[in-house]
Amino acid sequence: MNYYVSQQEYIQIDRRPPYITITLLIINIVLWLLMTIAGGSTNVFVLQSFGAKVNVLIASGQYWRLFTPMFLHIGIVHLFFNSYALYTYGTLVERLFGKVKFLIIYLASGLFGTVFSYMFSHPISAGASGAIFGLFGALLYFRKARRGIFKRLLGANLIIVIGFNLIYGFTRSGIDNWGHIGGLVGGFLISSWLDLYSEKSFTLKRVMFLLLAVVILAVGINWGNYKYRQEALINKALNSYSAGDTQEAVENIQNFLDDNPDSIEARYVLGAIYAETGHIDKAIDQLSILLDKDDGHVPTHLLLGKIYLSTGQLDLAKDHLERVLSIDPGIEEARDLLESIQQHMNAHTLG
């Protein structure tokens, strides 16, 4: 089948049924059903178990999460709209680029979407939207390469769809618009490298698009790793501690603090581990260093209040708990502990 625009302009397409698009749809639906059976596709724990994008876990080395989110969906509405878009635009792109190129574009665009989200968006996320925006990017390349045919097939509709979805994503919460932007960029770059179904040869210009795509992905992944290195380290340490390996947990955090002495979160976790394992003096030392850097850190004052209360140093406990309430009067735990300290002091005075 050929699409004719004039006697001079036509394009060869892949006339076979869109097997890849249909297969991707089936995978998405099956995974959604499995997630629903496992506890619900909107359940955070189910999403995490099935491979949703969780930045701290990616930074911890779970790089497979850069690929798996594109096959997961959060709720049936999310699945329905993405399935509709995938079938509508996937069928067209698969015919224009051929099956192998289409699959590469789709997977690479999904990867780009996750990497952009990893760099710029913190919440857990999932969905085929990044890969679908990659199909939009592929069609933008088609517009550049075959403008006359593009105008006949799609006119201005594609630009309107892309613009509307990006604007909608920026004006609504809960939408990972960075994933959309990443997919769009990735789809255009990878399509510029691969070219259409009828093109078989590679030029230097096309290879440069591939190199640019690789550089963007490498920079993005390393940027995300650097951005979330502290959370990843703390998560690793807490996992070690939960598994009973306190020494490894302490060593991991201490090594991090050697290079990043101003890290409030890492020092707090180290102090908390020392406190829970009975190393009271070490806990107090770490938490005191923290307060020298940030005297308004409420969790540290609260923890020190508990530590001093457990050691019978009621005046010091009282000072820290009062500091907690001076910063945040709504913390009931501090208020309850203060009341118990005051009752103990009153009873001791009467005695």
XYZ file of C-alpha atoms in Angstrom:
351
model
C 0.000 0.000 0.000
C 1.286 3.464 -0.873
C -0.080 6.842 0.194
C -0.075 9.255 -2.778
C -0.093 13.004 -2.355
C 1.009 13.921 -5.835
C 2.711 12.233 -8.742
C 6.089 12.970 -7.163
C 5.465 12.216 -3.469
C 4.561 8.886 -1.904
C 5.675 6.707 0.971
C 6.106 2.976 1.392
C 4.601 1.530 4.553
C 4.555 -1.778 6.414
C 1.299 -3.380 5.239
C 1.272 -6.219 7.760
C -1.148 -6.095 10.717
C 0.150 -4.073 13.711
C 1.309 -7.097 15.701
C 3.682 -5.112 17.919
C 1.042 -2.586 18.939
C -1.433 -5.345 19.758
C 1.196 -7.273 21.735
C 2.047 -4.176 23.783
C -1.640 -3.628 24.504
C -2.031 -7.222 25.684
C 1.029 -6.925 27.962
C -0.317 -3.724 29.520
C -3.764 -5.204 30.121
C -2.442 -8.483 31.553
C -0.134 -6.637 33.953
C -2.985 -4.381 35.045
C -5.132 -7.459 35.762
C -2.311 -9.064 37.753
C -1.852 -5.853 39.750
C -5.579 -5.709 40.424
C -5.533 -9.287 41.719
C -2.437 -8.532 43.830
C -4.171 -5.714 45.684
C -5.048 -2.996 43.209
C -3.176 -1.004 40.581
C -3.499 2.158 42.690
C -1.902 0.518 45.723
C 1.561 2.015 46.284
C 3.025 -1.262 47.532
C 1.665 -3.171 44.532
C 3.021 -0.532 42.156
C 6.426 -0.704 43.783
C 6.434 -4.507 43.695
C 5.578 -4.609 39.986
C 8.301 -2.110 39.035
C 6.952 1.438 39.155
C 9.424 4.314 39.049
C 10.732 4.895 42.573
C 13.658 7.302 42.429
C 15.443 6.128 45.557
C 15.316 2.507 44.380
C 16.699 3.410 40.965
C 19.519 5.321 42.667
C 20.097 2.213 44.792
C 20.859 0.210 41.649
C 17.446 -1.073 40.496
C 17.939 0.243 36.962
C 15.372 -2.152 35.529
C 12.827 0.316 36.932
C 13.773 2.646 34.093
C 11.970 0.232 31.726
C 9.162 -1.441 33.673
C 6.992 1.632 34.423
C 5.943 1.932 30.769
C 3.989 -1.332 31.084
C 2.133 -0.451 34.304
C -0.971 1.674 34.829
C -2.550 3.313 37.853
C -6.272 2.585 37.678
C -8.563 1.495 34.866
C -9.115 5.025 33.521
C -5.374 5.478 33.101
C -5.188 2.123 31.321
C -8.147 2.915 29.050
C -6.899 6.268 27.763
C -3.353 5.049 27.245
C -4.616 1.922 25.477
C -6.745 4.053 23.159
C -3.806 6.338 22.378
C -1.426 3.408 21.904
C -3.753 1.681 19.462
C -4.533 4.881 17.546
C -1.004 6.210 17.158
C 0.892 2.949 17.578
C -0.817 1.440 14.552
C 0.141 4.439 12.423
C 3.753 4.636 13.607
C 4.204 0.875 13.224
C 3.138 1.126 9.588
C 5.271 4.190 8.878
C 8.456 2.866 10.503
C 8.045 -0.911 10.377
C 7.855 -3.338 13.249
C 11.465 -3.446 14.442
C 11.955 0.311 14.262
C 8.594 0.899 15.926
C 9.491 -1.359 18.847
C 12.848 0.394 19.281
C 11.153 3.808 19.188
C 8.519 2.748 21.705
C 10.917 1.196 24.220
C 13.504 3.967 23.890
C 10.821 6.633 24.315
C 9.539 4.920 27.437
C 13.114 4.879 28.746
C 13.520 8.582 27.977
C 10.260 9.331 29.764
C 11.351 7.490 32.896
C 14.795 9.123 32.878
C 13.313 12.626 32.585
C 10.902 11.791 35.393
C 13.831 10.441 37.421
C 15.615 13.756 36.993
C 12.765 16.172 37.604
C 9.828 14.428 39.323
C 10.035 12.843 42.765
C 6.716 10.940 43.225
C 6.287 7.286 42.343
C 4.970 6.965 38.786
C 3.998 4.494 36.090
C 2.300 4.448 32.716
C 2.818 4.159 28.975
C 2.395 7.910 28.475
C 6.109 8.555 27.970
C 6.301 5.871 25.289
C 3.103 7.190 23.676
C 4.531 10.706 23.597
C 7.503 9.067 21.912
C 5.114 8.047 19.147
C 4.158 11.711 18.869
C 7.865 12.490 18.582
C 8.166 9.918 15.802
C 5.282 11.543 13.968
C 6.960 14.942 14.361
C 9.989 13.449 12.640
C 7.660 12.109 9.938
C 6.334 15.662 9.559
C 9.890 16.926 9.087
C 10.833 14.173 6.633
C 7.614 14.003 4.587
C 5.789 17.256 5.210
C 3.352 16.932 2.328
C 2.175 13.447 3.266
C 2.024 14.377 6.940
C -0.216 17.338 6.140
C -2.609 15.110 4.227
C -2.708 12.372 6.878
C -2.766 14.413 10.079
C -2.896 18.103 9.244
C -2.609 20.223 12.375
C -4.289 17.596 14.563
C -1.065 16.162 15.991
C 0.309 19.548 17.071
C -2.999 20.314 18.783
C -3.012 16.951 20.588
C 0.580 17.381 21.799
C 0.035 20.973 22.899
C -3.211 20.199 24.704
C -1.744 17.248 26.588
C 1.366 19.147 27.680
C -0.645 22.155 28.873
C -3.112 19.873 30.645
C -0.224 18.054 32.319
C 1.253 21.283 33.666
C -2.073 22.503 35.046
C -3.140 19.301 36.821
C -1.539 17.600 39.792
C -0.774 13.895 39.691
C 0.410 13.915 36.063
C 4.054 13.140 35.338
C 4.533 15.719 32.611
C 8.314 15.351 32.666
C 7.772 11.773 31.577
C 5.716 13.072 28.648
C 8.389 15.587 27.652
C 11.131 12.991 27.912
C 9.196 10.562 25.756
C 8.539 13.242 23.133
C 12.231 14.154 22.964
C 13.298 10.516 22.872
C 10.811 9.595 20.181
C 12.007 12.384 17.910
C 15.707 11.620 18.419
C 15.396 7.861 17.941
C 13.162 8.309 14.881
C 15.708 10.725 13.422
C 18.306 7.984 13.856
C 16.202 5.123 12.453
C 14.232 6.973 9.732
C 11.100 5.626 8.067
C 10.273 2.060 7.027
C 11.516 2.552 3.469
C 14.920 3.944 4.535
C 17.616 1.301 5.039
C 20.957 3.145 4.996
C 22.574 5.115 7.824
C 24.156 8.527 7.375
C 26.533 10.360 9.684
C 23.792 12.857 10.491
C 21.472 10.068 11.599
C 24.168 8.459 13.752
C 24.680 11.826 15.459
C 21.063 11.705 16.630
C 21.763 8.325 18.241
C 24.863 9.672 19.975
C 22.894 12.666 21.248
C 20.211 10.339 22.609
C 22.818 8.202 24.394
C 24.461 11.288 25.919
C 21.125 12.629 27.193
C 20.274 9.281 28.783
C 23.710 8.948 30.389
C 23.612 12.480 31.784
C 20.050 12.013 33.005
C 20.721 8.759 34.836
C 23.865 10.113 36.480
C 22.075 13.324 37.420
C 19.308 11.327 39.080
C 21.839 9.122 40.857
C 23.609 12.187 42.240
C 20.350 13.879 43.214
C 19.055 10.882 45.168
C 22.364 9.503 46.439
C 21.588 10.483 50.050
C 18.137 8.883 50.018
C 19.581 5.770 48.384
C 22.314 5.509 51.001
C 19.872 5.953 53.869
C 17.498 3.420 52.314
C 20.347 0.917 51.952
C 21.445 1.507 55.538
C 17.922 1.072 56.888
C 17.534 -2.151 54.912
C 20.794 -3.430 56.404
C 19.631 -2.430 59.866
C 16.253 -4.139 59.365
C 18.092 -7.281 58.262
C 20.070 -7.231 61.497
C 23.354 -5.967 60.066
C 23.813 -2.886 62.239
C 27.535 -2.658 61.533
C 27.033 -2.400 57.778
C 24.284 0.187 58.258
C 26.500 2.346 60.468
C 29.494 2.000 58.144
C 27.447 3.008 55.095
C 26.128 6.150 56.751
C 29.459 7.052 58.333
C 31.228 6.744 54.972
C 28.621 9.029 53.445
C 29.017 11.557 56.272
C 32.784 11.570 55.807
C 32.180 13.047 52.344
C 28.966 14.930 53.195
C 29.293 16.139 56.807
C 26.404 18.608 56.477
C 23.803 15.942 55.677
C 21.053 16.370 58.275
C 19.070 13.264 57.323
C 22.055 10.911 57.299
C 23.295 12.142 60.674
C 19.821 11.841 62.182
C 19.474 8.240 60.978
C 22.922 7.418 62.370
C 21.967 8.914 65.733
C 18.678 7.017 65.743
C 20.422 3.705 65.010
C 22.895 4.326 67.822
C 20.024 5.144 70.190
C 18.037 2.030 69.293
C 21.075 -0.213 69.713
C 21.935 1.184 73.150
C 24.941 3.301 72.155
C 23.544 6.317 73.982
C 26.724 8.404 74.142
C 27.353 7.975 70.410
C 23.721 8.835 69.686
C 23.929 12.027 71.741
C 27.197 12.991 70.040
C 25.726 12.624 66.533
C 22.475 14.385 67.382
C 24.320 17.235 69.087
C 26.445 17.740 65.968
C 23.224 17.862 63.977
C 21.701 20.538 66.220
C 24.840 22.632 65.855
C 24.002 22.761 62.148
C 20.202 23.009 62.459
C 18.835 23.872 65.888
C 15.285 23.782 64.555
C 15.298 20.113 63.551
C 12.238 18.859 65.413
C 12.832 15.075 65.099
C 16.271 15.473 66.681
C 14.962 17.440 69.663
C 12.199 14.867 70.106
C 14.628 11.955 69.958
C 17.015 13.611 72.405
C 14.084 14.258 74.721
C 13.291 10.545 74.704
C 16.947 9.576 75.189
C 17.418 11.867 78.182
C 14.099 10.723 79.625
C 15.221 7.092 79.372
C 18.476 7.911 81.187
C 16.720 9.853 83.933
C 18.098 13.248 82.888
C 14.716 14.910 83.199
C 15.859 18.524 82.977
C 17.628 17.915 79.666
C 14.663 15.900 78.385
C 12.333 18.742 79.381
C 14.478 21.317 77.569
C 14.395 19.412 74.280
C 10.686 18.595 74.453
C 9.843 22.226 75.190
C 11.944 23.173 72.168
C 9.869 20.781 70.067
C 6.624 22.443 71.146
C 8.045 25.922 70.619
C 8.651 24.990 66.984
C 5.524 22.889 66.418
C 2.874 23.069 69.170
C 0.841 20.364 67.457
C 3.153 17.450 68.272
C 1.128 15.569 70.881
C 3.864 13.045 71.653
C 6.123 15.801 72.973
C 3.270 17.268 75.011
C 2.446 13.875 76.560
C 6.095 13.245 77.449
C 6.382 16.677 79.038
C 3.296 16.020 81.142
C 4.749 12.726 82.372
C 8.034 14.460 83.235
C 6.214 17.193 85.117
C 4.144 14.662 87.040
C 7.323 12.769 87.967
C 9.017 15.974 89.113
C 5.970 16.993 91.173
C 5.784 13.580 92.807
C 9.490 13.695 93.583
C 9.139 17.166 95.093
C 6.205 16.108 97.287
C 8.088 13.024 98.389
